[in-house]
Short mmCIF file of C-alpha atoms and ligand atoms in Angstrom, two decimals:
data_model
loop_
_atom_site.label_atom_id
_atom_site.label_comp_id
_atom_site.label_asym_id
_atom_site.label_seq_id
_atom_site.Cartn_x
_atom_site.Cartn_y
_atom_site.Cartn_z
CA UNK A 210 25.22 -36.02 67.12
CA UNK A 211 24.37 -35.82 71.12
CA UNK A 212 21.23 -33.54 71.91
CA UNK A 213 23.21 -31.10 74.58
CA UNK A 214 19.35 -30.36 76.08
CA UNK A 215 19.75 -26.63 77.95
CA UNK A 216 15.72 -25.93 78.06
CA UNK A 217 14.52 -27.49 81.36
CA UNK A 218 12.02 -24.90 81.98
CA UNK A 219 10.21 -25.65 79.00
CA UNK A 220 10.06 -29.06 80.16
CA UNK A 221 12.13 -32.06 81.44
CA UNK A 222 12.79 -35.85 80.22
CA UNK A 223 11.05 -38.06 82.58
CA UNK A 224 12.98 -39.52 85.13
CA UNK A 225 13.65 -43.76 84.30
CA UNK A 226 12.22 -44.49 88.23
CA UNK A 227 8.75 -42.41 87.27
CA UNK A 228 8.67 -44.28 83.71
CA UNK A 229 8.99 -47.40 85.52
CA UNK A 230 6.60 -46.45 88.83
CA UNK A 231 3.81 -45.65 85.58
CA UNK A 232 4.10 -48.81 83.62
CA UNK A 233 1.90 -51.61 85.36
CA UNK A 234 -0.87 -48.58 85.15
CA UNK A 235 -0.94 -48.64 81.43
CA UNK A 236 -1.06 -52.68 81.77
CA UNK A 237 -2.12 -54.89 84.38
CA UNK A 238 -3.62 -52.01 86.71
CA UNK A 239 -5.86 -50.47 84.04
CA UNK A 240 -8.99 -50.19 86.36
CA UNK A 241 -11.19 -47.41 86.81
CA UNK A 242 -10.57 -45.76 90.50
CA UNK A 243 -14.07 -45.15 91.17
CA UNK A 244 -15.21 -48.68 90.60
CA UNK A 245 -15.72 -51.32 93.22
CA UNK A 246 -13.83 -54.45 92.59
CA UNK A 247 -10.24 -55.42 94.11
CA UNK A 248 -8.20 -53.90 91.19
CA UNK A 249 -10.06 -50.61 91.20
CA UNK A 250 -9.32 -50.38 95.02
CA UNK A 251 -5.95 -50.73 94.49
CA UNK A 252 -5.39 -47.97 91.82
CA UNK A 253 -7.49 -45.80 94.19
CA UNK A 254 -5.13 -46.67 97.00
CA UNK A 255 -2.23 -46.03 94.79
CA UNK A 256 -3.56 -42.71 93.49
CA UNK A 257 -3.66 -41.44 97.21
CA UNK A 258 -0.47 -42.75 98.17
CA UNK A 259 0.82 -40.85 95.30
CA UNK A 260 -1.40 -37.45 96.50
CA UNK A 261 0.65 -37.91 100.03
CA UNK A 262 3.96 -37.62 98.20
CA UNK A 263 3.14 -34.57 96.20
CA UNK A 264 1.53 -33.17 99.49
CA UNK A 265 5.08 -33.70 101.15
CA UNK A 266 6.63 -31.89 98.76
CA UNK A 267 4.87 -28.78 99.59
CA UNK A 268 4.23 -29.40 103.30
CA UNK A 269 0.35 -29.71 102.66
CA UNK A 270 -1.99 -32.05 103.65
CA UNK A 271 -2.89 -34.81 100.78
CA UNK A 272 -6.66 -33.45 100.59
CA UNK A 273 -5.73 -30.08 100.14
CA UNK A 274 -4.29 -31.65 96.53
CA UNK A 275 -6.25 -31.64 93.35
CA UNK A 276 -4.80 -33.35 90.70
CA UNK A 277 -5.39 -31.70 87.02
CA UNK A 278 -4.29 -31.68 83.31
CA UNK A 279 -1.25 -29.75 84.35
CA UNK A 280 -0.04 -26.41 85.31
CA UNK A 281 -2.63 -24.36 82.84
CA UNK A 282 -5.19 -25.97 83.91
CA UNK A 283 -4.27 -25.24 87.93
CA UNK A 284 -3.74 -22.05 87.16
CA UNK A 285 -7.15 -21.70 85.42
CA UNK A 286 -8.98 -23.26 88.08
CA UNK A 287 -7.64 -21.25 90.83
CA UNK A 288 -8.37 -18.15 89.18
CA UNK A 289 -11.19 -18.34 87.41
CA UNK A 290 -12.78 -21.10 90.37
CA UNK A 291 -12.08 -17.79 92.68
CA UNK A 292 -13.73 -15.27 90.47
CA UNK A 293 -16.76 -17.28 89.85
CA UNK A 294 -17.13 -18.24 93.68
CA UNK A 295 -16.94 -14.65 94.95
CA UNK A 296 -18.19 -12.65 92.24
CA UNK A 297 -20.60 -11.40 94.62
CA UNK A 298 -18.24 -10.02 96.84
CA UNK A 299 -15.86 -8.23 94.18
CA UNK A 300 -14.80 -8.69 90.83
CA UNK A 301 -10.83 -7.49 91.31
CA UNK A 302 -8.19 -9.52 90.73
CA UNK A 303 -4.38 -8.33 91.10
CA UNK A 304 -1.81 -10.40 89.51
CA UNK A 305 2.22 -9.25 88.12
CA UNK A 306 2.99 -8.31 84.51
CA UNK A 307 5.44 -10.93 84.12
CA UNK A 308 3.04 -13.98 84.89
CA UNK A 309 3.04 -17.21 82.58
CA UNK A 310 0.39 -16.83 80.02
CA UNK A 311 -1.59 -19.61 81.69
CA UNK A 312 -2.30 -16.87 83.88
CA UNK A 313 -1.95 -13.59 81.93
CA UNK A 314 -4.54 -15.22 79.65
CA UNK A 315 -6.95 -16.31 81.75
CA UNK A 316 -7.14 -12.70 83.38
CA UNK A 317 -7.42 -10.87 79.77
CA UNK A 318 -10.38 -13.60 79.66
CA UNK A 319 -12.27 -12.46 82.94
CA UNK A 320 -11.30 -9.02 81.67
CA UNK A 321 -13.91 -9.55 78.78
CA UNK A 322 -16.27 -10.97 81.54
CA UNK A 323 -16.74 -7.67 83.40
CA UNK A 324 -13.65 -8.29 85.94
CA UNK A 325 -11.37 -5.84 86.85
CA UNK A 326 -8.02 -6.89 86.77
CA UNK A 327 -4.52 -5.02 88.18
CA UNK A 328 -1.06 -6.04 86.10
CA UNK A 329 1.47 -5.34 88.84
CA UNK A 330 4.91 -3.77 87.29
CA UNK A 331 8.24 -5.14 88.14
CA UNK A 332 11.50 -3.52 89.02
CA UNK A 333 14.76 -4.24 86.33
CA UNK A 334 14.90 -7.69 88.35
CA UNK A 335 11.77 -8.91 87.82
CA UNK A 336 10.83 -8.02 91.57
CA UNK A 337 7.07 -7.35 92.61
CA UNK A 338 7.21 -4.52 94.99
CA UNK A 339 4.81 -5.16 97.75
CA UNK A 340 4.06 -1.66 98.52
CA UNK A 341 2.40 -1.37 95.11
CA UNK A 342 0.59 -4.34 96.15
CA UNK A 343 -0.24 -2.44 99.31
CA UNK A 344 -1.86 0.13 97.23
CA UNK A 345 -3.57 -2.07 94.77
CA UNK A 346 -6.00 -3.64 97.15
CA UNK A 347 -9.37 -2.48 96.90
CA UNK A 348 -12.78 -3.19 99.01
CA UNK A 349 -13.59 -5.36 96.14
CA UNK A 350 -10.26 -7.24 95.43
CA UNK A 351 -10.65 -11.01 95.84
CA UNK A 352 -7.45 -12.62 94.78
CA UNK A 353 -4.30 -11.92 94.44
CA UNK A 354 -1.65 -13.75 92.06
CA UNK A 355 1.75 -13.69 91.73
CA UNK A 356 4.00 -16.46 90.19
CA UNK A 357 6.81 -17.64 92.65
CA UNK A 358 9.70 -18.12 89.97
CA UNK A 359 9.37 -16.78 86.73
CA UNK A 360 10.09 -19.31 84.02
CA UNK A 361 12.14 -17.17 81.88
CA UNK A 362 14.39 -15.48 83.98
CA UNK A 363 14.64 -17.10 87.18
CA UNK A 364 13.51 -14.38 89.60
CA UNK A 365 12.26 -15.41 92.54
CA UNK A 366 9.51 -12.99 94.20
CA UNK A 367 8.73 -12.47 97.97
CA UNK A 368 6.00 -14.90 98.33
CA UNK A 369 5.66 -14.96 102.10
CA UNK A 370 5.47 -10.85 102.19
CA UNK A 371 2.73 -10.88 99.34
CA UNK A 372 0.85 -13.42 100.90
CA UNK A 373 0.80 -11.63 104.04
CA UNK A 374 -0.13 -8.43 102.43
CA UNK A 375 -3.18 -10.01 100.74
CA UNK A 376 -4.02 -11.57 104.03
CA UNK A 377 -3.89 -8.38 106.11
CA UNK A 378 -6.84 -7.29 103.63
CA UNK A 379 -8.72 -10.88 103.65
CA UNK A 380 -7.85 -11.69 100.44
CA UNK A 381 -6.96 -14.88 99.13
CA UNK A 382 -3.29 -15.32 98.00
CA UNK A 383 -2.63 -18.02 95.07
CA UNK A 384 1.02 -18.64 93.42
CA UNK A 385 1.92 -20.24 89.99
CA UNK A 386 4.53 -22.20 91.77
CA UNK A 387 5.21 -24.27 88.58
CA UNK A 388 9.19 -23.60 88.20
CA UNK A 389 9.80 -23.60 91.77
CA UNK A 390 7.83 -26.95 92.72
CA UNK A 391 10.45 -29.54 92.78
CA UNK A 392 13.40 -27.41 92.13
CA UNK A 393 13.67 -25.45 95.28
CA UNK A 394 12.03 -26.23 98.95
CA UNK A 395 8.30 -24.86 98.77
CA UNK A 396 6.47 -24.94 102.06
CA UNK A 397 2.86 -23.55 102.13
CA UNK A 398 2.11 -23.04 105.63
CA UNK A 399 5.43 -21.39 106.10
CA UNK A 400 4.69 -18.90 103.39
CA UNK A 401 1.08 -18.63 104.05
CA UNK A 402 -0.37 -19.69 100.30
CA UNK A 403 -3.66 -20.45 100.00
CA UNK A 404 -3.50 -21.68 96.43
CA UNK A 405 -0.46 -22.72 94.33
CA UNK A 406 -0.39 -24.40 90.96
CA UNK A 407 2.32 -27.24 90.11
CA UNK A 408 2.88 -29.26 86.65
CA UNK A 409 4.84 -32.55 86.90
CA UNK A 410 6.75 -31.86 83.47
CA UNK A 411 8.87 -29.62 84.90
CA UNK A 412 10.18 -31.85 87.65
CA UNK A 413 10.96 -34.93 85.88
CA UNK A 414 7.72 -36.35 85.70
CA UNK A 415 4.73 -36.87 82.61
CA UNK A 416 3.43 -34.05 80.87
CA UNK A 417 -0.32 -33.67 81.27
CA UNK A 418 -0.50 -33.97 84.51
CA UNK A 419 -0.57 -31.36 87.75
CA UNK A 420 -2.18 -30.32 90.82
CA UNK A 421 -3.75 -27.54 92.43
CA UNK A 422 -3.26 -26.98 96.17
CA UNK A 423 -6.16 -25.49 97.96
CA UNK A 424 -5.93 -24.41 101.84
CA UNK A 425 -8.81 -26.31 103.48
CA UNK A 426 -11.66 -24.00 104.15
CA UNK A 427 -11.31 -22.26 100.72
CA UNK A 428 -13.92 -22.76 98.08
CA UNK A 429 -14.18 -22.62 94.38
CA UNK A 430 -16.22 -23.20 91.71
CA UNK A 431 -15.09 -26.18 89.58
CA UNK A 432 -14.26 -25.45 86.10
CA UNK A 433 -15.16 -29.15 84.57
CA UNK A 434 -18.25 -30.64 85.99
CA UNK A 435 -19.19 -34.23 85.61
CA UNK A 436 -18.66 -37.04 87.95
CA UNK A 437 -17.67 -36.38 91.76
CA UNK A 438 -13.84 -37.28 91.36
CA UNK A 439 -11.56 -35.19 93.22
CA UNK A 440 -14.21 -34.88 95.89
CA UNK A 441 -16.27 -32.76 93.52
CA UNK A 442 -13.50 -30.30 92.82
CA UNK A 443 -12.47 -31.91 89.33
CA UNK A 444 -14.72 -34.29 87.09
CA UNK A 445 -13.48 -36.88 85.19
CA UNK A 446 -11.46 -40.19 85.18
CA UNK A 447 -8.18 -39.75 86.72
CA UNK A 448 -5.33 -39.45 84.58
CA UNK A 449 -4.20 -42.78 86.77
CA UNK A 450 -0.38 -43.16 85.07
CA UNK A 451 -0.11 -39.62 84.99
CA UNK A 452 -0.77 -39.52 88.45
CA UNK A 453 1.17 -42.30 89.70
CA UNK A 454 4.20 -41.02 87.90
CA UNK A 455 3.73 -37.34 89.55
CA UNK A 456 4.02 -39.16 92.95
CA UNK A 457 6.86 -40.68 91.99
CA UNK A 458 8.52 -37.47 90.83
CA UNK A 459 7.85 -35.66 94.00
CA UNK A 460 9.52 -38.42 95.87
CA UNK A 461 12.56 -38.23 93.92
CA UNK A 462 12.49 -34.33 94.15
CA UNK A 463 12.05 -34.52 98.46
CA UNK A 464 15.31 -36.72 98.05
CA UNK A 465 17.44 -35.18 95.23
CA UNK A 466 16.47 -31.49 95.31
CA UNK A 467 19.28 -30.83 97.69
CA UNK A 468 22.34 -32.77 95.54
CA UNK A 469 20.85 -31.45 92.54
CA UNK A 470 21.34 -27.92 93.31
CA UNK A 471 24.41 -28.50 94.13
CA UNK A 472 25.59 -29.84 90.82
CA UNK A 473 23.69 -27.56 88.96
CA UNK A 474 24.24 -24.51 90.37
CA UNK A 475 27.78 -24.18 89.58
CA UNK A 476 27.29 -25.54 85.94
CA UNK A 477 24.73 -22.56 85.43
CA UNK A 478 27.27 -20.07 86.95
CA UNK A 479 30.00 -21.68 84.88
CA UNK A 480 28.13 -20.91 81.98
CA UNK A 481 27.03 -17.46 83.12
CA UNK A 482 30.93 -16.62 83.72
CA UNK A 483 32.07 -18.10 80.13
CA UNK A 484 29.40 -16.30 78.16
CA UNK A 485 30.20 -12.69 80.13
CA UNK A 486 34.11 -13.29 79.73
CA UNK A 487 34.09 -14.98 76.27
CA UNK A 488 31.58 -12.84 74.28
CA UNK A 489 31.18 -8.52 74.74
CA UNK A 490 28.18 -6.75 74.61
CA UNK A 491 26.10 -9.24 77.10
CA UNK A 492 23.44 -8.59 79.78
CA UNK A 493 22.36 -11.04 82.28
CA UNK A 494 18.68 -10.46 82.76
CA UNK A 495 16.87 -11.49 86.17
CA UNK A 496 18.09 -11.19 89.61
CA UNK A 497 22.19 -11.88 90.32
CA UNK A 498 21.43 -13.90 93.30
CA UNK A 499 17.59 -14.65 94.07
CA UNK A 500 17.00 -16.47 90.68
CA UNK A 501 16.69 -20.08 90.32
CA UNK A 502 19.59 -21.83 90.39
CA UNK A 503 19.19 -23.39 86.47
CA UNK A 504 18.22 -20.44 84.79
CA UNK A 505 20.34 -18.03 82.47
CA UNK A 506 18.69 -15.50 80.56
CA UNK A 507 20.89 -13.45 79.20
CA UNK A 508 20.33 -10.65 75.72
CA UNK A 509 23.32 -10.68 73.05
CA UNK A 510 23.30 -7.34 71.93
CA UNK A 511 22.86 -6.44 67.96
CA UNK A 512 21.66 -10.12 67.12
CA UNK A 513 18.45 -11.82 66.98
CA UNK A 514 17.75 -14.74 69.41
CA UNK A 515 16.08 -17.05 66.64
CA UNK A 516 19.24 -17.00 64.39
CA UNK A 517 21.32 -18.12 67.44
CA UNK A 518 18.76 -20.64 68.43
CA UNK A 519 18.96 -22.18 64.69
CA UNK A 520 23.02 -22.76 64.68
CA UNK A 521 23.39 -23.78 68.29
CA UNK A 522 20.24 -26.49 66.87
CA UNK A 523 22.42 -27.14 64.30
CA UNK A 524 25.08 -28.26 66.57
CA UNK A 525 22.74 -30.02 68.66
CA UNK A 526 22.46 -27.66 71.15
CA UNK A 527 18.65 -26.95 72.62
CA UNK A 528 17.82 -23.26 74.18
CA UNK A 529 15.42 -21.11 74.03
CA UNK A 530 14.78 -17.62 73.19
CA UNK A 531 12.21 -16.80 75.76
CA UNK A 532 9.56 -18.75 76.85
CA UNK A 533 8.63 -21.96 74.61
CA UNK A 534 5.23 -20.21 73.83
CA UNK A 535 6.56 -17.32 72.81
CA UNK A 536 9.34 -18.31 70.59
CA UNK A 537 7.13 -19.02 67.49
CA UNK A 538 5.74 -15.09 67.70
CA UNK A 539 7.95 -11.93 66.37
CA UNK A 540 6.88 -10.14 69.73
CA UNK A 541 9.73 -10.13 72.23
CA UNK A 542 8.88 -11.44 75.48
CA UNK A 543 6.73 -9.62 77.72
CA UNK A 544 8.84 -10.34 80.58
CA UNK A 545 11.91 -8.88 79.23
CA UNK A 546 9.84 -5.49 78.14
CA UNK A 547 8.64 -5.49 81.80
CA UNK A 548 11.91 -5.27 83.17
CA UNK A 549 12.92 -2.70 81.12
CA UNK A 550 14.94 -4.21 78.43
CA UNK A 551 14.50 -2.28 74.80
CA UNK A 552 12.67 -3.90 72.31
CA UNK A 553 15.59 -4.38 70.03
CA UNK A 554 17.79 -5.88 72.77
CA UNK A 555 15.20 -8.13 73.90
CA UNK A 556 15.27 -9.99 70.50
CA UNK A 557 18.47 -11.18 71.24
CA UNK A 558 17.81 -12.95 74.11
CA UNK A 559 18.78 -16.55 74.89
CA UNK A 560 17.16 -18.57 77.97
CA UNK A 561 19.28 -21.60 79.12
CA UNK A 562 17.86 -23.71 81.61
CA UNK A 563 19.90 -26.68 83.06
CA UNK A 564 18.84 -29.61 84.88
CA UNK A 565 20.21 -32.64 86.35
CA UNK A 566 21.44 -34.69 83.17
CA UNK A 567 23.84 -31.65 82.15
CA UNK A 568 27.24 -32.21 82.39
CA UNK A 569 30.49 -30.47 82.80
CA UNK A 570 31.02 -31.09 78.99
CA UNK A 571 27.77 -29.67 77.83
CA UNK A 572 28.53 -26.37 79.33
CA UNK A 573 31.98 -26.73 77.86
CA UNK A 574 30.81 -27.54 74.20
CA UNK A 575 28.20 -24.44 74.66
CA UNK A 576 31.10 -22.04 75.52
CA UNK A 577 33.19 -23.44 72.87
CA UNK A 578 30.43 -23.03 69.92
CA UNK A 579 28.36 -19.84 71.30
CA UNK A 580 30.85 -17.17 70.59
CA UNK A 581 31.91 -18.15 67.16
CA UNK A 582 27.91 -18.27 66.56
CA UNK A 583 27.54 -14.62 67.96
CA UNK A 584 30.96 -13.18 66.24
CA UNK A 585 29.34 -14.80 62.85
CA UNK A 586 25.79 -12.84 63.29
CA UNK A 587 27.18 -9.84 64.77
CA UNK A 588 29.57 -9.46 61.24
CA UNK A 589 26.39 -9.72 59.53
CA UNK A 590 24.32 -7.26 61.64
CA UNK A 591 24.06 -3.66 60.34
CA UNK A 592 24.22 -2.26 64.32
CA UNK A 593 27.57 -3.96 64.90
CA UNK A 594 30.72 -2.02 64.60
CA UNK A 595 33.99 -3.24 66.17
CA UNK A 596 35.02 0.51 67.24
C1 PLP B 38 5.17 -24.56 82.36
C2 PLP B 38 4.32 -23.51 83.02
C3 PLP B 38 3.07 -23.58 82.87
C4 PLP B 38 2.34 -24.51 82.32
O1 PLP B 38 2.57 -25.54 82.86
P1 PLP B 38 1.70 -26.72 81.75
O2 PLP B 38 1.95 -28.12 82.56
O3 PLP B 38 2.87 -27.09 80.81
O4 PLP B 38 0.25 -25.99 81.67
C5 PLP B 38 2.34 -22.15 83.82
N1 PLP B 38 3.10 -21.89 84.92
C6 PLP B 38 4.78 -21.87 84.55
C7 PLP B 38 5.37 -20.43 85.22
C8 PLP B 38 5.46 -22.43 83.80
O5 PLP B 38 6.82 -22.30 83.62
#
């Protein structure tokens, strides 16, 4: 059975061009980039060329890019790094209640260390209210961190407005842009962002590599001490093949982004319309328009997301019931609860996230299979009546 993969927000397959670009660095170009012979110089040069490509993807300067071990590390580095370096100015951080756990759990950790964190509420679409941010900023606020686009419902936040409010109060602005970078245009200059996290495996690159953009002049305390790699900002011998692959993925994204939106959005819209017309009692979560073009999150009332996932999986369809991290726990997604979805409805949620290898046939198959699955489960549900 062919797999129909609809979980691109959890991870993407690696683009064959990316695999090809990485191969030499797993064999003949194995040299340590910090050494002094010709082989090392070649590796070093190509790391810098990957840095230029990643920088170009977000319109930053190459020296503002620090390679990390992924999106989670970039989030940790931004938030803890600023918290530690600015502790004498203040210990107050502002974030939103719908962040990825890489941000939320980092903030919880800092709370245990004596920092104070404000978790901004969101409206029914998942938007942070800029006025709420304004009201929350204090004399001792050192960082505002609000995600660019939500991984579960796809809502795209008003980043420029939020960044400007932070700056009016001389506070740094960080955004977890892991779901945005490579999918939609992100311009750190235009949007006035100080720190930005990204991850290669969310845009057809390899896992275990990401980057933190840090505006020139911003200083933070490194998390990993050791050698002088990444200009003393992140020690450790570079993940060379991973970095080369991320550079190639960035180059492909710059080239293909527009084309991908043109191809993927109609498929997502077809899936959404198909589900709404075939299945009664369904809610679409997230903003109807200001949302990632690949993401569809639906709450299908009276049944459990996990049961639907198992039956979809039996038909070769891979989707998610929320975020990858929450799908093994019984608590419904904190994002759905934050946008005001009641517990029992949040439990019946499915996330379909599409990507460049999906076809119209994939969507047709889901629309063939899902209504039957829902009907079967609802027939067993004590809450469902055909009334
Ligand atoms: C996937 C994801 C992360 C974590 O990135 P990793 O590279 O898997 O550590 C962080 N934030 C968001 C919004 C994500 O979707």
